[in-house]
GROMACS .gro file of C-alpha atoms in nm:
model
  340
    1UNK     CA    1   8.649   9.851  10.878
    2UNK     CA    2   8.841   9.684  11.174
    3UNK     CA    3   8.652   9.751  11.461
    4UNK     CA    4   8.846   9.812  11.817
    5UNK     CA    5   8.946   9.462  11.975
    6UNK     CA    6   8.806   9.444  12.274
    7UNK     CA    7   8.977   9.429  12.637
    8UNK     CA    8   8.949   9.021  12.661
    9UNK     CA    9   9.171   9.019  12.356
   10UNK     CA   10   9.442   9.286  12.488
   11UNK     CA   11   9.673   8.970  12.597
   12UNK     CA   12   9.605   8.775  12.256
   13UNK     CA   13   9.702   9.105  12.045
   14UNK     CA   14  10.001   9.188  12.274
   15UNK     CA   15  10.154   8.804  12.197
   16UNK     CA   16  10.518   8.820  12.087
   17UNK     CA   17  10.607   9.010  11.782
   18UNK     CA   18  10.682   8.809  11.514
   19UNK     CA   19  10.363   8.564  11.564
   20UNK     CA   20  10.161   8.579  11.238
   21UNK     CA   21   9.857   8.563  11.427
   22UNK     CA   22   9.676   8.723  11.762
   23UNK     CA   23   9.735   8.435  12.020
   24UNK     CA   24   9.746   8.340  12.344
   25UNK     CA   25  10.014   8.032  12.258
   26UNK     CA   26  10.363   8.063  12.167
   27UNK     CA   27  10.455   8.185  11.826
   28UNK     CA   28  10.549   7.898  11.560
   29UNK     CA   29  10.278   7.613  11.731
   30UNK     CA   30  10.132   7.392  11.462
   31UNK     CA   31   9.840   7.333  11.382
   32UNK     CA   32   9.654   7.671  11.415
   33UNK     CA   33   9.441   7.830  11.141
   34UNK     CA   34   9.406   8.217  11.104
   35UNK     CA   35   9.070   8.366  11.146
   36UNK     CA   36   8.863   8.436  10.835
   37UNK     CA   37   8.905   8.810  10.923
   38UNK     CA   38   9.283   8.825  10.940
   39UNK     CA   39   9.278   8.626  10.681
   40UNK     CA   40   9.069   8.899  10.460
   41UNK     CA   41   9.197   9.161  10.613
   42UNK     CA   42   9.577   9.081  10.554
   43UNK     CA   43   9.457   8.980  10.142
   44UNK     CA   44   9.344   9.363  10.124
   45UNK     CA   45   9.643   9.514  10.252
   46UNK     CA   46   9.859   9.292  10.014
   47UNK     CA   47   9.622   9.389   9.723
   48UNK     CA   48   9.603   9.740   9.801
   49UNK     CA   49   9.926   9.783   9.833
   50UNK     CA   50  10.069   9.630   9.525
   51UNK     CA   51   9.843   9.789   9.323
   52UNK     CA   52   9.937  10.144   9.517
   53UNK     CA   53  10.321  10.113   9.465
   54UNK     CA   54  10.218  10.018   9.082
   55UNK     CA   55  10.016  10.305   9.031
   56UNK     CA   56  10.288  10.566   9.262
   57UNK     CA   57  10.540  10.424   8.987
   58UNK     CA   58  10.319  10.487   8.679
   59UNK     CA   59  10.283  10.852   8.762
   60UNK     CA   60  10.621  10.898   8.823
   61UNK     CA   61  10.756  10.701   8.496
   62UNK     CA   62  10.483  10.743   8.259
   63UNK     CA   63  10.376  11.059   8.314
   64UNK     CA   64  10.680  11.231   8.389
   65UNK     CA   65  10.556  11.336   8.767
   66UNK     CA   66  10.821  11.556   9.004
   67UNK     CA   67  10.619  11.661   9.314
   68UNK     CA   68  10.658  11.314   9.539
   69UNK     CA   69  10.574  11.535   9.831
   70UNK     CA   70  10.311  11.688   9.666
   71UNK     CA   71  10.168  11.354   9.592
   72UNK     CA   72  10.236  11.271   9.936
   73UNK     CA   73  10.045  11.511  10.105
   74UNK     CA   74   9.700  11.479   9.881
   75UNK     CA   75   9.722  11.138  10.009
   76UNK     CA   76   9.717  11.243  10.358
   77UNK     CA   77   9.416  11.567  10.227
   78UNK     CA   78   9.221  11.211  10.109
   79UNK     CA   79   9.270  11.079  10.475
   80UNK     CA   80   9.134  11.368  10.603
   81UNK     CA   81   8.860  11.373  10.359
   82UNK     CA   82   8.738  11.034  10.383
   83UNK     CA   83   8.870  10.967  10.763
   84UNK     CA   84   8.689  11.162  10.943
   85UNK     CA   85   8.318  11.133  10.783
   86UNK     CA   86   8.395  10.801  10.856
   87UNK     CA   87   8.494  10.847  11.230
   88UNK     CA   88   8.157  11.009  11.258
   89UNK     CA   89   7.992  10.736  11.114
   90UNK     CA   90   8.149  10.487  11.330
   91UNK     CA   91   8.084  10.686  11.651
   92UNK     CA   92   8.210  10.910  11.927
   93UNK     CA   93   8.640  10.959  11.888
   94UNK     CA   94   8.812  10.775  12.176
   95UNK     CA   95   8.841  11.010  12.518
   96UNK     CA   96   9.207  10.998  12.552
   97UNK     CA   97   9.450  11.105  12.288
   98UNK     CA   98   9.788  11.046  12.313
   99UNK     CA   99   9.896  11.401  12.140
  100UNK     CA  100  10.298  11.399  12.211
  101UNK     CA  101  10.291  11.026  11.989
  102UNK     CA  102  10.041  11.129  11.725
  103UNK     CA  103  10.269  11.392  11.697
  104UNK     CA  104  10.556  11.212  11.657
  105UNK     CA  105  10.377  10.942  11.462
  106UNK     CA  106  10.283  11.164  11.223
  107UNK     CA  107  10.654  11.311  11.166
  108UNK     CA  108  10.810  10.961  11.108
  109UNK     CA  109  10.535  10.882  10.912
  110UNK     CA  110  10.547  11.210  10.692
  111UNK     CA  111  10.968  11.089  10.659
  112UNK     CA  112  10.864  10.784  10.575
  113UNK     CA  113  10.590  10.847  10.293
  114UNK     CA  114  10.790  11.105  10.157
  115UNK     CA  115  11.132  10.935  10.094
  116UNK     CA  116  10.987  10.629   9.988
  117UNK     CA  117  10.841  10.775   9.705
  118UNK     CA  118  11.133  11.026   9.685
  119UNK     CA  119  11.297  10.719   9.628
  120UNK     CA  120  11.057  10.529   9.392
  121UNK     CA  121  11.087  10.840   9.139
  122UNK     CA  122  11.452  10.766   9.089
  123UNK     CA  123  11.507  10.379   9.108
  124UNK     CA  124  11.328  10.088   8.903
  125UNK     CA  125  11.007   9.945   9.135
  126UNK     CA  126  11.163   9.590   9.183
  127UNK     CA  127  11.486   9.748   9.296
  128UNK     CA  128  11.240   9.988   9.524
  129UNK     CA  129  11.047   9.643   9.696
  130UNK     CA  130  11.404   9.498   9.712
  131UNK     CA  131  11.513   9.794   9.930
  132UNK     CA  132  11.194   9.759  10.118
  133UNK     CA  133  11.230   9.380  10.224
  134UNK     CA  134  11.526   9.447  10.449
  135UNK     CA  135  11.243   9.621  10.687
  136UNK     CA  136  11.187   9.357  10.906
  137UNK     CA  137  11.561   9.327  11.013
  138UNK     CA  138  11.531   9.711  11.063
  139UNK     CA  139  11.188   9.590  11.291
  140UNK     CA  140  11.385   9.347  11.467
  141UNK     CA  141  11.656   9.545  11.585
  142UNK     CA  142  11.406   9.863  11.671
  143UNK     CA  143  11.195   9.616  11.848
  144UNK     CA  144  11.486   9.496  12.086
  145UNK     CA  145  11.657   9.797  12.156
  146UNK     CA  146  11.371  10.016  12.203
  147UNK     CA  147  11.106   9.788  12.360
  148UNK     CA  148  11.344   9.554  12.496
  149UNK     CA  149  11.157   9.260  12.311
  150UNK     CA  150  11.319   8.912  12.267
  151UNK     CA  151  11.284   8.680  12.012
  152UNK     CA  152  11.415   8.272  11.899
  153UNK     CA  153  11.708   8.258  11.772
  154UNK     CA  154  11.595   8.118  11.478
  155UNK     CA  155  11.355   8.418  11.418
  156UNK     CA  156  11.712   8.622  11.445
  157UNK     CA  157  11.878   8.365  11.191
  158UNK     CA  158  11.568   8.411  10.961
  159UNK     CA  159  11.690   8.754  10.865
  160UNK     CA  160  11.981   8.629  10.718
  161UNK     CA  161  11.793   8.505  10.464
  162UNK     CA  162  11.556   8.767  10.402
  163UNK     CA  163  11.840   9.013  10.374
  164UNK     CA  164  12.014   8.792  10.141
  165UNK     CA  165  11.678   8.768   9.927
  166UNK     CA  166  11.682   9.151   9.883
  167UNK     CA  167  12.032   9.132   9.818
  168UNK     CA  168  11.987   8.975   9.484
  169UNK     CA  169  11.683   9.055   9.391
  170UNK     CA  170  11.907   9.435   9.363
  171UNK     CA  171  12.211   9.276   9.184
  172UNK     CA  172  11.931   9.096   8.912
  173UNK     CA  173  11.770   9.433   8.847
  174UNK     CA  174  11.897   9.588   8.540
  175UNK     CA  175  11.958   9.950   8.653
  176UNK     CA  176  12.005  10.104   9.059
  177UNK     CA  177  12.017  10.425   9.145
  178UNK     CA  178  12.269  10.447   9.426
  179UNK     CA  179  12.165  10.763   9.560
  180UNK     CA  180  11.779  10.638   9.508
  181UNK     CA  181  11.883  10.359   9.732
  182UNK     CA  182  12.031  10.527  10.009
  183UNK     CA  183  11.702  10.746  10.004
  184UNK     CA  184  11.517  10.413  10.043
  185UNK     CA  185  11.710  10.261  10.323
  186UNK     CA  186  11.660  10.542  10.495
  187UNK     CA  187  11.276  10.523  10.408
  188UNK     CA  188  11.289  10.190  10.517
  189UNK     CA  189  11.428  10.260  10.891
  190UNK     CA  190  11.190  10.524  10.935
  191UNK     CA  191  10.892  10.293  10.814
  192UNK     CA  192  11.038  10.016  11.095
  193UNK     CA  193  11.002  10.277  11.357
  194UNK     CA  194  10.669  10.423  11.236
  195UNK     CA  195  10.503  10.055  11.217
  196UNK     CA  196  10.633  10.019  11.603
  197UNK     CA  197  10.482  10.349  11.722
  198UNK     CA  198  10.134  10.264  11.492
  199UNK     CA  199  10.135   9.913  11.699
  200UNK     CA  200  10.189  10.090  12.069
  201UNK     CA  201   9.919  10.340  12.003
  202UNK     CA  202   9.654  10.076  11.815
  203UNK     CA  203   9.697   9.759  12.096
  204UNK     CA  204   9.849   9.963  12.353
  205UNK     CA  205   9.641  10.313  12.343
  206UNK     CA  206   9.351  10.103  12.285
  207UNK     CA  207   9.294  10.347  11.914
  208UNK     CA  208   9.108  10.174  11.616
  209UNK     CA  209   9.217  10.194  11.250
  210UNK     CA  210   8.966  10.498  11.174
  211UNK     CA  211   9.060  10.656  11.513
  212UNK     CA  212   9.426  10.636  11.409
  213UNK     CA  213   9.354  10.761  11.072
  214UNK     CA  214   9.136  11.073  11.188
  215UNK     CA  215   9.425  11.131  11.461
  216UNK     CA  216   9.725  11.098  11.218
  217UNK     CA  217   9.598  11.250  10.850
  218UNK     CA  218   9.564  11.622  10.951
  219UNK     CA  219   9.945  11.645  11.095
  220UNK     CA  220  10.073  11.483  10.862
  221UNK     CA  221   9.904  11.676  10.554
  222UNK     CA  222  10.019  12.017  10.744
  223UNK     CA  223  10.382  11.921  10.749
  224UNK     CA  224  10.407  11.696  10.397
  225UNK     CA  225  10.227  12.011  10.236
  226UNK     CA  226  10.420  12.233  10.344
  227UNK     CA  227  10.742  12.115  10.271
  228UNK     CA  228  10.583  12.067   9.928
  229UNK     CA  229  10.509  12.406   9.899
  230UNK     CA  230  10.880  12.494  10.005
  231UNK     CA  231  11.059  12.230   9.839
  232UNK     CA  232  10.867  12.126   9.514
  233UNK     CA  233  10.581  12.367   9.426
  234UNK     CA  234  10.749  12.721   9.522
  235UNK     CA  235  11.035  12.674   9.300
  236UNK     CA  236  10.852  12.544   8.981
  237UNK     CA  237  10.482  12.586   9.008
  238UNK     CA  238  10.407  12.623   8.653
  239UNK     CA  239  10.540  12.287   8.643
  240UNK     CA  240  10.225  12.106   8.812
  241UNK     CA  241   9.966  12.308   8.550
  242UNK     CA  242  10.096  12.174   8.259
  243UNK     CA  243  10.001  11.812   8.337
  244UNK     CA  244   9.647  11.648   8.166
  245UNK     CA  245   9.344  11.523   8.339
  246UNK     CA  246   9.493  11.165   8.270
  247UNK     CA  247   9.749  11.261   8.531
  248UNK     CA  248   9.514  11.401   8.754
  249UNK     CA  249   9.264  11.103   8.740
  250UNK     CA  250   9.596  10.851   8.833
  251UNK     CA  251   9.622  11.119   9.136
  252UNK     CA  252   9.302  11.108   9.239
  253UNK     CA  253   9.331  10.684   9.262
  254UNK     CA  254   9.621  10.677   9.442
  255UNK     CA  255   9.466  10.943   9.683
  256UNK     CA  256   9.146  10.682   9.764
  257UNK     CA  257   9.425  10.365   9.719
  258UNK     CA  258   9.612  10.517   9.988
  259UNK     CA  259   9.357  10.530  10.198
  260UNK     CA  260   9.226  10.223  10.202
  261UNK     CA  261   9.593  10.102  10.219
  262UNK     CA  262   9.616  10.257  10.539
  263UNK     CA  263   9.335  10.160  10.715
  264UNK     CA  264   9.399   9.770  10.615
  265UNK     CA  265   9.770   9.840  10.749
  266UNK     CA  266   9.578   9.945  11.071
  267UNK     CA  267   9.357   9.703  11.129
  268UNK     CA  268   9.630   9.415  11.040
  269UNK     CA  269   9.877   9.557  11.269
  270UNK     CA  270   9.612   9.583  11.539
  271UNK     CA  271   9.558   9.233  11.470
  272UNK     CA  272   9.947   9.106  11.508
  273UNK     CA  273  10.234   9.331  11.512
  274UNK     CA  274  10.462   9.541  11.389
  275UNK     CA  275  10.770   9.294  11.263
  276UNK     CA  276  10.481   9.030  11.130
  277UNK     CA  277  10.384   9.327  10.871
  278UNK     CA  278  10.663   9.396  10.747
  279UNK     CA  279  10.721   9.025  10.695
  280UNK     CA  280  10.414   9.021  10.562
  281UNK     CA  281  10.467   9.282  10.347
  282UNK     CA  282  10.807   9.083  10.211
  283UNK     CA  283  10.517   8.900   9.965
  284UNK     CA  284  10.415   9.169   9.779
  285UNK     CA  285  10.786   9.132   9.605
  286UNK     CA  286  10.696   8.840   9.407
  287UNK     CA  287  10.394   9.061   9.294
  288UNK     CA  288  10.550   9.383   9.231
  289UNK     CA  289  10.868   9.231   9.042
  290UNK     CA  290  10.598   9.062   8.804
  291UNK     CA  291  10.401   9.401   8.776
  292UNK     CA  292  10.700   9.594   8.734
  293UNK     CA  293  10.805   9.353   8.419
  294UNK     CA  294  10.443   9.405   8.311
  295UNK     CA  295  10.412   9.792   8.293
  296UNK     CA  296  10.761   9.915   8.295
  297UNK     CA  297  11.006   9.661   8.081
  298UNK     CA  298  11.181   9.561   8.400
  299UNK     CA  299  11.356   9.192   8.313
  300UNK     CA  300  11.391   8.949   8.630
  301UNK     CA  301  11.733   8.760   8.572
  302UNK     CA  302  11.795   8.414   8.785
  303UNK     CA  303  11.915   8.668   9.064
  304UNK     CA  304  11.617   8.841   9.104
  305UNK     CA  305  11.407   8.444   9.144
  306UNK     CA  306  11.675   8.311   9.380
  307UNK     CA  307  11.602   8.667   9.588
  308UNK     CA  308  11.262   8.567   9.589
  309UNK     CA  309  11.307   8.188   9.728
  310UNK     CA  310  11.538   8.310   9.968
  311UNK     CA  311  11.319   8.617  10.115
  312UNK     CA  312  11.007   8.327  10.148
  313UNK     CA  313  11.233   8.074  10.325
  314UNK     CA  314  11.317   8.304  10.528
  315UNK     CA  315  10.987   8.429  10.630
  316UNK     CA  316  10.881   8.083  10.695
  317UNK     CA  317  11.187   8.035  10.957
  318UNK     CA  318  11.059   8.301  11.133
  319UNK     CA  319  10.715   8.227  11.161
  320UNK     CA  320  10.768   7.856  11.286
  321UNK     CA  321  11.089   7.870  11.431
  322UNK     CA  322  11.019   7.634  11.733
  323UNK     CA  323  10.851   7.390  11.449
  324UNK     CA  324  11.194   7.397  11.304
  325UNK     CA  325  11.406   7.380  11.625
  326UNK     CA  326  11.172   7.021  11.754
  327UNK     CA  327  11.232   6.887  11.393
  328UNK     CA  328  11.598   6.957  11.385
  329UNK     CA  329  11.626   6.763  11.749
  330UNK     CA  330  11.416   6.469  11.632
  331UNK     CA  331  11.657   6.459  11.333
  332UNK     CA  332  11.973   6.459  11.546
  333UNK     CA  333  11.839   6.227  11.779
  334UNK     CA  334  11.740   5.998  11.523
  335UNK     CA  335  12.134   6.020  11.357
  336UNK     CA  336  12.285   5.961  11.669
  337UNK     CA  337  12.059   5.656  11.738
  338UNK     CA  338  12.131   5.456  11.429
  339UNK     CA  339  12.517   5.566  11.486
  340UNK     CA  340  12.488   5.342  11.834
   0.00000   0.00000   0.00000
């Protein structure tokens, strides 16, 4: 579990988004290790997640699986389920509860959830990450316009490249569902937004990743199960008897991988922010590419490699971009010397 950071650490946590780690410094200093527990933390998230997008893609492709929302909202009954036993484990709930943004939190997220695997059911999973790595422009320009947050300039060049990355890791996949992708851009925006509103209430609203959970799981299975109901289940129930125990079983590990996914995306956000996630998150494409070739035939052409390089360089001009700025002027000044 991530426990709640305590006060002395609300200006370290509320740093500048964009710093990989909770500092009191400016972003991109070198020299500075991550703590052992970010460090774990942030290797959970990454392995829960890959492993949950594999496992949301076998169910959909293998076994021939047509309720996302359905699938959606048992997630969300798991939360429930698991969250708050665990609350009461870890003690009393917080006194204040910000109602009006769990609220909301809980619609975006419920968008979010629900159109990304809307979307994951009718496009190839590399082509789904590849959709998913433009997030952190979508962050960026959230961040500013809503927050009013400013960043380097190199941090704003940085998306170039990440873009790019995503770019062709699409044009090297061997099928894309246009429709599919327009589902997952939007999915995208809406998971920008959500990880903004998930960082105000976890550093700013003083929550804790099992708080959060507890607060967020029971709204959010209401509204994703009932637009199941309306949507998916209504219209063809006969269609969700007819699947095996195999099927079932797959559910039923997605339901606890979910979980855990979101409480170590909790506990890392409440540990840096919400752009460094998503940037974060931009990793997991070298991972799900090669597990996408693995279970589901999926080739990777030179495209979908030069994505990759680009996406990384990218991410590594945003975290150090004043490392890369005092370089740059030591170069310059070092050519104009010898041109004396």
């Amino acid at each position: 579990m991530c426990p709640r950071c305590p006060g002395g650490d609300e200006a370290a946590m509320m740093a500048a988004a964009g710093t990989l780690l909770p500092r009191r410094t400016d972003p991109g200093q070198p020299g500075e290790r991550p703590p052992l527990r970010l460090v774990l933390t942030v290797a959970a998230w990454l392995g829960t997640g890959t492993a949950l997008a594999g496992l949301n893609k076998w169910i959909f492709a293998s076994h021939g699986f047509r309720y996302p929302l359905l699938l959606s909202s048992l997630h969300m009954l798991a939360a429930v389920a698991l969250g708050y036993p665990l609350g009461w484990v870890r003690g009393p709930p917080p006194a204040v509860r910000p109602r009006a943004r769990i609220y909301l939190l809980s619609l975006t997220f419920c968008g979010s959830v629900a159109l990304g695997n809307l979307g994951l059911s009718l496009v190839p999973l590399d082509a789904a990450q590849a959709v998913h790595a433009t997030a952190p422009l979508a962050t960026l320009l959230l961040s500013a316009l809503l927050r009013g947050r400013r960043h380097h300039p190199l941090q704003y060049a940085a998306m170039g490249p990440v873009c790019a990355g995503a770019a062709c890791s699409i044009a090297g996949g061997v099928r894309f569902h246009q429709p599919g992708g327009c589902v997952l851009l939007a999915a995208t925006v809406l998971r920008a937004l959500k990880s903004l509103q998930q960082s105000l209430l976890l550093q700013e609203g003083r929550l804790d990743a099992v708080s959060l959970l507890c607060l967020t799981a029971l709204p959010s299975f209401c509204l994703l199960f009932g637009a199941a109901v309306a949507l998916e289940v209504a219209p063809a129930w006969q269609g969700v008897l007819r699947y095996d125990g195999s099927l079932w079983g797959c559910v039923l590990l997605s339901c606890l991988g979910s979980v855990l996914y979101n409480l170590a995306s909790f506990c890392v956000l409440s540990l840096t922010s919400a752009l460094t996630i998503h940037l974060l998150g931009n990793i997991t494409v070298v991972g799900n590419l090669l597990l996408s070739r693995l279970l589901f035939g999926s080739s990777l052409s030179a495209l979908s490699y030069l994505g990759i390089a680009l996406t990384l360089a990218g991410m590594f001009m945003y975290q150090q971009p004043q490392l890369i700025a005092r370089r740059w002027a030591l170069w310059m000044r070092h050519r104009s010397s010898r041109h004396q």
